[in-house]
mmCIF file of C-alpha atoms in Angstrom:
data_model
loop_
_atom_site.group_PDB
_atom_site.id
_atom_site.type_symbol
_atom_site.label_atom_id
_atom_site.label_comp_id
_atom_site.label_asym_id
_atom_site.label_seq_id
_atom_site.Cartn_x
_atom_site.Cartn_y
_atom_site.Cartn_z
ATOM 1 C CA UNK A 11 0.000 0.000 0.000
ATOM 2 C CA UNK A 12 1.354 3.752 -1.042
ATOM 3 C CA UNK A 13 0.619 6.293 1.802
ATOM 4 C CA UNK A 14 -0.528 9.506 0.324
ATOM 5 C CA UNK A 15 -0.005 13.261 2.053
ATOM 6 C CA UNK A 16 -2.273 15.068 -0.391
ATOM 7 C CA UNK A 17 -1.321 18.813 -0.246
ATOM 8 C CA UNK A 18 -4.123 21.386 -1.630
ATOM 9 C CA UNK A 19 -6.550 18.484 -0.728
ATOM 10 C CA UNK A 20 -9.561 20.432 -0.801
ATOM 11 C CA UNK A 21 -8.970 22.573 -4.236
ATOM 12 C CA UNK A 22 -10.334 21.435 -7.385
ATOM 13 C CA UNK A 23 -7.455 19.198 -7.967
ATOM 14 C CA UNK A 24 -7.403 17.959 -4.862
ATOM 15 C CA UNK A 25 -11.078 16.941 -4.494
ATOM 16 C CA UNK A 26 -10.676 15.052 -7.912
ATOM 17 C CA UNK A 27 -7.834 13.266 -6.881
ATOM 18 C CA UNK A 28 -9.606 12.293 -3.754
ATOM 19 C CA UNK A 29 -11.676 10.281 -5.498
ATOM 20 C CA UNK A 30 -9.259 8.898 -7.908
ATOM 21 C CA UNK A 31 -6.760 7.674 -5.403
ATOM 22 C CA UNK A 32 -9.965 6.027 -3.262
ATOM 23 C CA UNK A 33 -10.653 4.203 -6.009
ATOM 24 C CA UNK A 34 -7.084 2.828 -5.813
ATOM 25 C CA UNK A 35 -6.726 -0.827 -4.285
ATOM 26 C CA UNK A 36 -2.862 -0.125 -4.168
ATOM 27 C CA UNK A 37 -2.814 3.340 -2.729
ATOM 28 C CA UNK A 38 -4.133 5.246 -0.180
ATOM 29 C CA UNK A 39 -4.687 8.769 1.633
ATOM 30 C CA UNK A 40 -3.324 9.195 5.140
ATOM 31 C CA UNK A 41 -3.364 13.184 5.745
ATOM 32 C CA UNK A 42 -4.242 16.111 3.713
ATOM 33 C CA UNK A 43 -2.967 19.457 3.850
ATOM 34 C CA UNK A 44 -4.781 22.659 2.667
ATOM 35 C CA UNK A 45 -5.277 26.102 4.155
ATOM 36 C CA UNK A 46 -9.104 25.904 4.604
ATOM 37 C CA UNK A 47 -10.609 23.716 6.906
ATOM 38 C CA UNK A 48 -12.312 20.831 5.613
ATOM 39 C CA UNK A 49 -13.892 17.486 6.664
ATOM 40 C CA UNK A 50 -12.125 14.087 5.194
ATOM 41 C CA UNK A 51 -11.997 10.295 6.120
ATOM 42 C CA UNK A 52 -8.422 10.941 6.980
ATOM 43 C CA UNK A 53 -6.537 13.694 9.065
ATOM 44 C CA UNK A 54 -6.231 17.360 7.787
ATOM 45 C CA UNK A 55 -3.996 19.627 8.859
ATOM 46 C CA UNK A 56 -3.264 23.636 7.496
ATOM 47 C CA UNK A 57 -0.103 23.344 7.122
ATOM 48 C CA UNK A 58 2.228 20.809 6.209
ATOM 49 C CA UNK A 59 4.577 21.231 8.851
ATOM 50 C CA UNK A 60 1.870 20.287 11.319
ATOM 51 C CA UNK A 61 1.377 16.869 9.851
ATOM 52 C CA UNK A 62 3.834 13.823 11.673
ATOM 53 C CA UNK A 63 2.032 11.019 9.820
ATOM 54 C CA UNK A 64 4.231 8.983 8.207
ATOM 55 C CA UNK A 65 3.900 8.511 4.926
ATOM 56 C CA UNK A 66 5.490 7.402 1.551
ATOM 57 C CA UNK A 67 4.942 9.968 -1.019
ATOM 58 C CA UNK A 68 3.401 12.986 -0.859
ATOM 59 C CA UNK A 69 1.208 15.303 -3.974
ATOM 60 C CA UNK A 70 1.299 18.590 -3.915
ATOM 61 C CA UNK A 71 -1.898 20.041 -6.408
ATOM 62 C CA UNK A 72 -1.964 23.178 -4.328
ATOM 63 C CA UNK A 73 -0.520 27.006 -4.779
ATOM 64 C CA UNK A 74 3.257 27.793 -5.624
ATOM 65 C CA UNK A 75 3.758 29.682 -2.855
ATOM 66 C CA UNK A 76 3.389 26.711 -0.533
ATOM 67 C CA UNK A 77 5.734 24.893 -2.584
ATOM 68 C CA UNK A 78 8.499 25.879 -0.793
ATOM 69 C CA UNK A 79 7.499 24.148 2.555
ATOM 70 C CA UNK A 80 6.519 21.102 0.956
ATOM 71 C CA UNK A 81 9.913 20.765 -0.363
ATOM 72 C CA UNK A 82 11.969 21.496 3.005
ATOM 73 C CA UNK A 83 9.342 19.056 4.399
ATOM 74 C CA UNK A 84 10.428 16.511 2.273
ATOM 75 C CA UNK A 85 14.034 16.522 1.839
ATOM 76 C CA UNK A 86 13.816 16.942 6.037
ATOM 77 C CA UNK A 87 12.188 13.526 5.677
ATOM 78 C CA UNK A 88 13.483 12.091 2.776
ATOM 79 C CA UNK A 89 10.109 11.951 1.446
ATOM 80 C CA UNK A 90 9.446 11.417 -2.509
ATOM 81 C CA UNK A 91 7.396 14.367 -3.595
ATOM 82 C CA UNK A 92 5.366 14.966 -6.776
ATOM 83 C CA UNK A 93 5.124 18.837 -7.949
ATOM 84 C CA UNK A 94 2.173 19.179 -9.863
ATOM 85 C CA UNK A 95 1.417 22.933 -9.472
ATOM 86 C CA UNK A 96 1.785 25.351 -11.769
ATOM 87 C CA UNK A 97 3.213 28.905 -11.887
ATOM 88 C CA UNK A 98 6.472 28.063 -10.459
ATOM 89 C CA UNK A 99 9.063 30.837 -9.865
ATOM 90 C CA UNK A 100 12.299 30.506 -10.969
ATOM 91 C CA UNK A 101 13.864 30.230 -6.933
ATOM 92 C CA UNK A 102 11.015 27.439 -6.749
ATOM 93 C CA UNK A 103 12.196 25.285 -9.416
ATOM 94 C CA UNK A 104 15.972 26.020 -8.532
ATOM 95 C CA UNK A 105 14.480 24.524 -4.629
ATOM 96 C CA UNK A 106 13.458 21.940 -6.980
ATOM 97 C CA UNK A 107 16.591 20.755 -8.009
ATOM 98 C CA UNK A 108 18.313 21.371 -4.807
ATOM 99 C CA UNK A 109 15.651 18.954 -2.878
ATOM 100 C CA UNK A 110 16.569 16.214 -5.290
ATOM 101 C CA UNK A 111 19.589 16.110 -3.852
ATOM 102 C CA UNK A 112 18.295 14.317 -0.691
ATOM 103 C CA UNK A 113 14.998 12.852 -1.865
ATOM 104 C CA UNK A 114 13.466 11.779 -5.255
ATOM 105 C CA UNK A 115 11.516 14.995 -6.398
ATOM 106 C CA UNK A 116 8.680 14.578 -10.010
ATOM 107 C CA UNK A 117 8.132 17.612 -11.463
ATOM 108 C CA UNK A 118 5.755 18.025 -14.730
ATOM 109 C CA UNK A 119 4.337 21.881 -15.817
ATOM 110 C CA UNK A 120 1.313 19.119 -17.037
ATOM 111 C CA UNK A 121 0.471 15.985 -15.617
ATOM 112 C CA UNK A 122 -1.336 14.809 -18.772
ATOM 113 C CA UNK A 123 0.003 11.840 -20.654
ATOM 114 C CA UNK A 124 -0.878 13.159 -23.759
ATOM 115 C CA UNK A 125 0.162 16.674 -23.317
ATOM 116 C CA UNK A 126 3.597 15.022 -22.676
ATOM 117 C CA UNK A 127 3.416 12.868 -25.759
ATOM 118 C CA UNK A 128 2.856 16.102 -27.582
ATOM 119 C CA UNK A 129 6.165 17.301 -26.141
ATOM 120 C CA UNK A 130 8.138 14.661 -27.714
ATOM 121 C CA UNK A 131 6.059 14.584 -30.893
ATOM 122 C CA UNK A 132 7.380 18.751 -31.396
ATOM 123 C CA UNK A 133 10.950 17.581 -30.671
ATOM 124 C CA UNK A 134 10.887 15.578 -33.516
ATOM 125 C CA UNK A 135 9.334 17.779 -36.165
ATOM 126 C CA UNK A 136 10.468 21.034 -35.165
ATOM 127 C CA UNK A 137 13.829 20.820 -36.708
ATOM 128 C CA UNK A 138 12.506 20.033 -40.398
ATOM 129 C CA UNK A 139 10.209 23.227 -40.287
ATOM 130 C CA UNK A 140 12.669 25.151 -38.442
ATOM 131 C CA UNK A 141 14.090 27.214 -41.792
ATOM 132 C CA UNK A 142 10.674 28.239 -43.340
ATOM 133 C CA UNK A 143 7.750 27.840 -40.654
ATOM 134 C CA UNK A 144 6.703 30.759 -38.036
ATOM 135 C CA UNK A 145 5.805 28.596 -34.797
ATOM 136 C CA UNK A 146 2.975 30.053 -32.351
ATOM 137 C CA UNK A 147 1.564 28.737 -29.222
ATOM 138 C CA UNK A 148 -2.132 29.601 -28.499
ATOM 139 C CA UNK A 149 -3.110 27.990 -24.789
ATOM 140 C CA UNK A 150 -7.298 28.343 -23.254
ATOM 141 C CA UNK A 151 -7.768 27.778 -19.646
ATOM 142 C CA UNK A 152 -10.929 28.766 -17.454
ATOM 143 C CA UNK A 153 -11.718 32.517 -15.790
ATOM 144 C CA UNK A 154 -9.957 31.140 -12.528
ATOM 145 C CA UNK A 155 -6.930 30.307 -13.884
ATOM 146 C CA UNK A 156 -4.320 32.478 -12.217
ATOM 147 C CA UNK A 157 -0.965 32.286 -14.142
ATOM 148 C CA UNK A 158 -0.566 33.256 -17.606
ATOM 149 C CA UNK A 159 0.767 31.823 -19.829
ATOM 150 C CA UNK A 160 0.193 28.360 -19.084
ATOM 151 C CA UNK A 161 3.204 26.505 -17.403
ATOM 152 C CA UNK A 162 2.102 23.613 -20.064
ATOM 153 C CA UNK A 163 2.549 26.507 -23.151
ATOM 154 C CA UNK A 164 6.140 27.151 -21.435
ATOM 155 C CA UNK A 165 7.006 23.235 -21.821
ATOM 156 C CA UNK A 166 6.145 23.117 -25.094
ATOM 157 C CA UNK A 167 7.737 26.313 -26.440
ATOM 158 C CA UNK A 168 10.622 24.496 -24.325
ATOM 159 C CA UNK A 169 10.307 21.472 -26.477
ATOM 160 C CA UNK A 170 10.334 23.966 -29.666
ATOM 161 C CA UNK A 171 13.875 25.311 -28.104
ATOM 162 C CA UNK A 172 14.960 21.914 -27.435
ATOM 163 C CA UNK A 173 14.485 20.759 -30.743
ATOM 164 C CA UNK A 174 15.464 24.392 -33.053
ATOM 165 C CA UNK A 175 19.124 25.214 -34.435
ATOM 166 C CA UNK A 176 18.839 28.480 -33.378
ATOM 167 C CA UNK A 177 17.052 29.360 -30.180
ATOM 168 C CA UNK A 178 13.874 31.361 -30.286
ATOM 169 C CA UNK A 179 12.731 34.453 -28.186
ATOM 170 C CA UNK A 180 9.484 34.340 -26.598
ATOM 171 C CA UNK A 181 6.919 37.154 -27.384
ATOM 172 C CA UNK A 182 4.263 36.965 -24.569
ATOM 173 C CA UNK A 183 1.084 38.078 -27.126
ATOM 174 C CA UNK A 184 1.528 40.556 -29.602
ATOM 175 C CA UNK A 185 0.601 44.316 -30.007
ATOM 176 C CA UNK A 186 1.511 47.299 -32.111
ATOM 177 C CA UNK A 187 0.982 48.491 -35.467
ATOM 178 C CA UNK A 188 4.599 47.661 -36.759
ATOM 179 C CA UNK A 189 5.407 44.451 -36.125
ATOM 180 C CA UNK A 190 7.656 42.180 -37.908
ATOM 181 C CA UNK A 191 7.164 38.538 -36.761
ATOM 182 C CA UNK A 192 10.571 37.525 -37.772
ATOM 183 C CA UNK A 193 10.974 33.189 -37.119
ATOM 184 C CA UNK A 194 12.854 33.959 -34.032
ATOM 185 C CA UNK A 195 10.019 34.676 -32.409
ATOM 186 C CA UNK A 196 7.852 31.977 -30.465
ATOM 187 C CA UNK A 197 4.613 34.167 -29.868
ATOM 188 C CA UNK A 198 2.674 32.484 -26.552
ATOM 189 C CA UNK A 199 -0.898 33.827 -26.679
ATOM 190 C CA UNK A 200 -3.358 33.188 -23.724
ATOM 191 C CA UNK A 201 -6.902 33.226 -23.473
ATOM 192 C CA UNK A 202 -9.000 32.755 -20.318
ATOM 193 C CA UNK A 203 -12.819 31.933 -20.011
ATOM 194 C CA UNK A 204 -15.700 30.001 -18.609
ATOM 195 C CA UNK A 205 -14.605 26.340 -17.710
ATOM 196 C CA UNK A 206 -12.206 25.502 -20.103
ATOM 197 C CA UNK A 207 -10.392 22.976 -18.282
ATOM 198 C CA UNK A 208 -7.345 23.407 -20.732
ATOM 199 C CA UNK A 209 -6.175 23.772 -24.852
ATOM 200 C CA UNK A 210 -2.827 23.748 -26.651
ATOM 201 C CA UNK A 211 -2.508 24.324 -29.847
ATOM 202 C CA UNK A 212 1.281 24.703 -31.258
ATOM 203 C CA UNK A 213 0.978 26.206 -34.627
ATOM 204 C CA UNK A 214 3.269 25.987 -37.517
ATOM 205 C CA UNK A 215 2.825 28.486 -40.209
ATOM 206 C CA UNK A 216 5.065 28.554 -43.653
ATOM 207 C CA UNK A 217 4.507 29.084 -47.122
ATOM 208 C CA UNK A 218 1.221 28.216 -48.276
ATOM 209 C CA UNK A 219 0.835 25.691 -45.428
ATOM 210 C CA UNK A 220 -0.284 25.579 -41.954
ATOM 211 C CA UNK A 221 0.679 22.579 -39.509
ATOM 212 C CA UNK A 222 -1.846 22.645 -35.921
ATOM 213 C CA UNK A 223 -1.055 20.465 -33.336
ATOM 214 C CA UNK A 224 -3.866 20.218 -30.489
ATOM 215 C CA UNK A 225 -4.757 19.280 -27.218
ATOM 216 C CA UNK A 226 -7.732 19.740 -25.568
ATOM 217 C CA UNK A 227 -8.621 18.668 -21.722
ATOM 218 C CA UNK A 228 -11.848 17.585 -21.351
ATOM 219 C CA UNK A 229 -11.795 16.899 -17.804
ATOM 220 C CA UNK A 230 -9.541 17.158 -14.882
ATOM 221 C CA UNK A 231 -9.131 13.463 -14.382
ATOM 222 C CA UNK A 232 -6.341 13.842 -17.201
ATOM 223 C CA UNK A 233 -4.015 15.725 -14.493
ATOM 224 C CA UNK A 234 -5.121 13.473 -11.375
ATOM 225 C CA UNK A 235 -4.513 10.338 -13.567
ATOM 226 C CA UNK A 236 -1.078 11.595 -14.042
ATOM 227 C CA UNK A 237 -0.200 12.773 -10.240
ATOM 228 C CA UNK A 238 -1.546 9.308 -9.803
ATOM 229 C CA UNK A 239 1.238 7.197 -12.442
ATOM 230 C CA UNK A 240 3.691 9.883 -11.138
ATOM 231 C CA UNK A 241 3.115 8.794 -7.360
ATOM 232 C CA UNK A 242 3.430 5.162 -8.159
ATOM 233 C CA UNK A 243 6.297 5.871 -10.016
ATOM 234 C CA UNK A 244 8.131 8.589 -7.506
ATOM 235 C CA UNK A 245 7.575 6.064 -4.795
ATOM 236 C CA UNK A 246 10.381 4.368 -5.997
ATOM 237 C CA UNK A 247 13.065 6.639 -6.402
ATOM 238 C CA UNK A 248 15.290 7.350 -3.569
ATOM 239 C CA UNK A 249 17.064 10.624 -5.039
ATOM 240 C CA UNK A 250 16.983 12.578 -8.393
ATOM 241 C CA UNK A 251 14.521 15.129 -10.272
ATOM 242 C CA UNK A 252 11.908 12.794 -12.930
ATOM 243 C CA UNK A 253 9.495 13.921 -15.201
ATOM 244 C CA UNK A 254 6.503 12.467 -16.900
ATOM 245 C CA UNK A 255 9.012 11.966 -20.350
ATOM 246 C CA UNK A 256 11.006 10.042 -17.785
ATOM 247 C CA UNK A 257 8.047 7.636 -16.730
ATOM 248 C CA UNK A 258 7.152 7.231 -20.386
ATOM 249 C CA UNK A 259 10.057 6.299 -21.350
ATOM 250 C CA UNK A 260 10.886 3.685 -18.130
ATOM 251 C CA UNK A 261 6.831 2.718 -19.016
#
């Protein structure tokens, strides 16, 4: 059996995973952490420093800036962690890195299989419409949605830079009345609304042809799914920082 600490337990990630993991015969919830109080079949706490159940890998589907403690918590503990929020400074991600050092730390800006399958997919065909294609990202998310752009638009302009000869400068929408859209540009464009639970589209644009490559989330399931794989995956690591192309690949 995997003991869970489930941090942002009672968000809307959080209340989906809830379910997912109960469903689980091999897994199971033994504290959850979130800043509003809440009733559960297991203990709750407010903080995560307040919790002293043992446990053997813990979620975190909350706010970045409680990121931070989960990470001290963990390498104090040696604890396997998987990162799935989003909007992640850079000091975060540098924690990150530094945490994985002592204890085995997943990190994914998306949690969903496919979105990650994507990623690879733009690594490969980037580099043969590098010379004559313009490449833009256009990413949809709901009205609550904090950050913007999407930290799953950043991974895959990441895989475009990955993949490219010459690296490309992101342009965060565009504006003005002179522009010259040169292909060093990456243009990110966000749009927020209603209860989109998530779309990608990664656009390639050259002469007298347009490529579109799309994802669309029609649930959050896709993301607890993929906390879910990333747990039972994470729970076996001792050190190191892992990703969901890691887990594909060891899949």
């Amino acid at each position: 059996m995997i003991d869970i600490i489930l941090s942002g337990a009672n968000g809307r990630m959080g209340q989906v995973l809830q379910t997912m993991i109960s469903q689980q015969s091999e897994m199971q919830i033994v504290a959850g952490i979130d800043r509003d109080v809440f009733e559960a079949d297991f203990p709750t706490y407010q903080t995560i420093t307040a919790c002293q159940i043992n446990a053997d890998v813990v979620i975190d589907f909350s706010h970045y800036s409680a990121v931070p403690a989960v990470l001290d918590y963990c390498a104090d503990r040696k604890l396997p962690v998987v990162i799935a929020t989003t909007g992640l400074t850079n000091d975060i991600q540098e924690q990150m890195k530094s945490v994985a050092t002592q204890t085995a730390v997943f990190f994914s800006a998306n949690m969903s299989l496919g979105i990650n399958l994507l990623a690879k997919a733009i690594r490969e065909i980037t580099p043969v419409l590098e010379e004559e294609f313009n490449i833009e990202i256009v990413e949809k998310h709901h009205n609550q949605k904090k950050d913007a752009p999407s930290g799953t638009a950043l991974l895959l302009a990441d895989a475009v830079n990955d993949a490219v000869q010459t690296e490309k400068t992101y342009v965060y929408g565009r504006h003005g009345n002179d522009l010259e859209n040169p292909l060093s540009e990456l243009g990110i464009h966000a749009v927020r609304g209603g209860t989109i639970p998530g779309e990608h589209t990664v656009i390639y644009a050259g002469p007298d042809e347009v490529i579109e490559l799309n994802h669309l989330a029609l649930s959050r399931n896709i993301f607890a799914s993929g906390a879910v794989k990333a747990a039972k995956y994470i729970s076996k690591k001792t050190i190191g920082l892992y990703d969901m192309e890691k887990l594909i690949d060891e899949s």
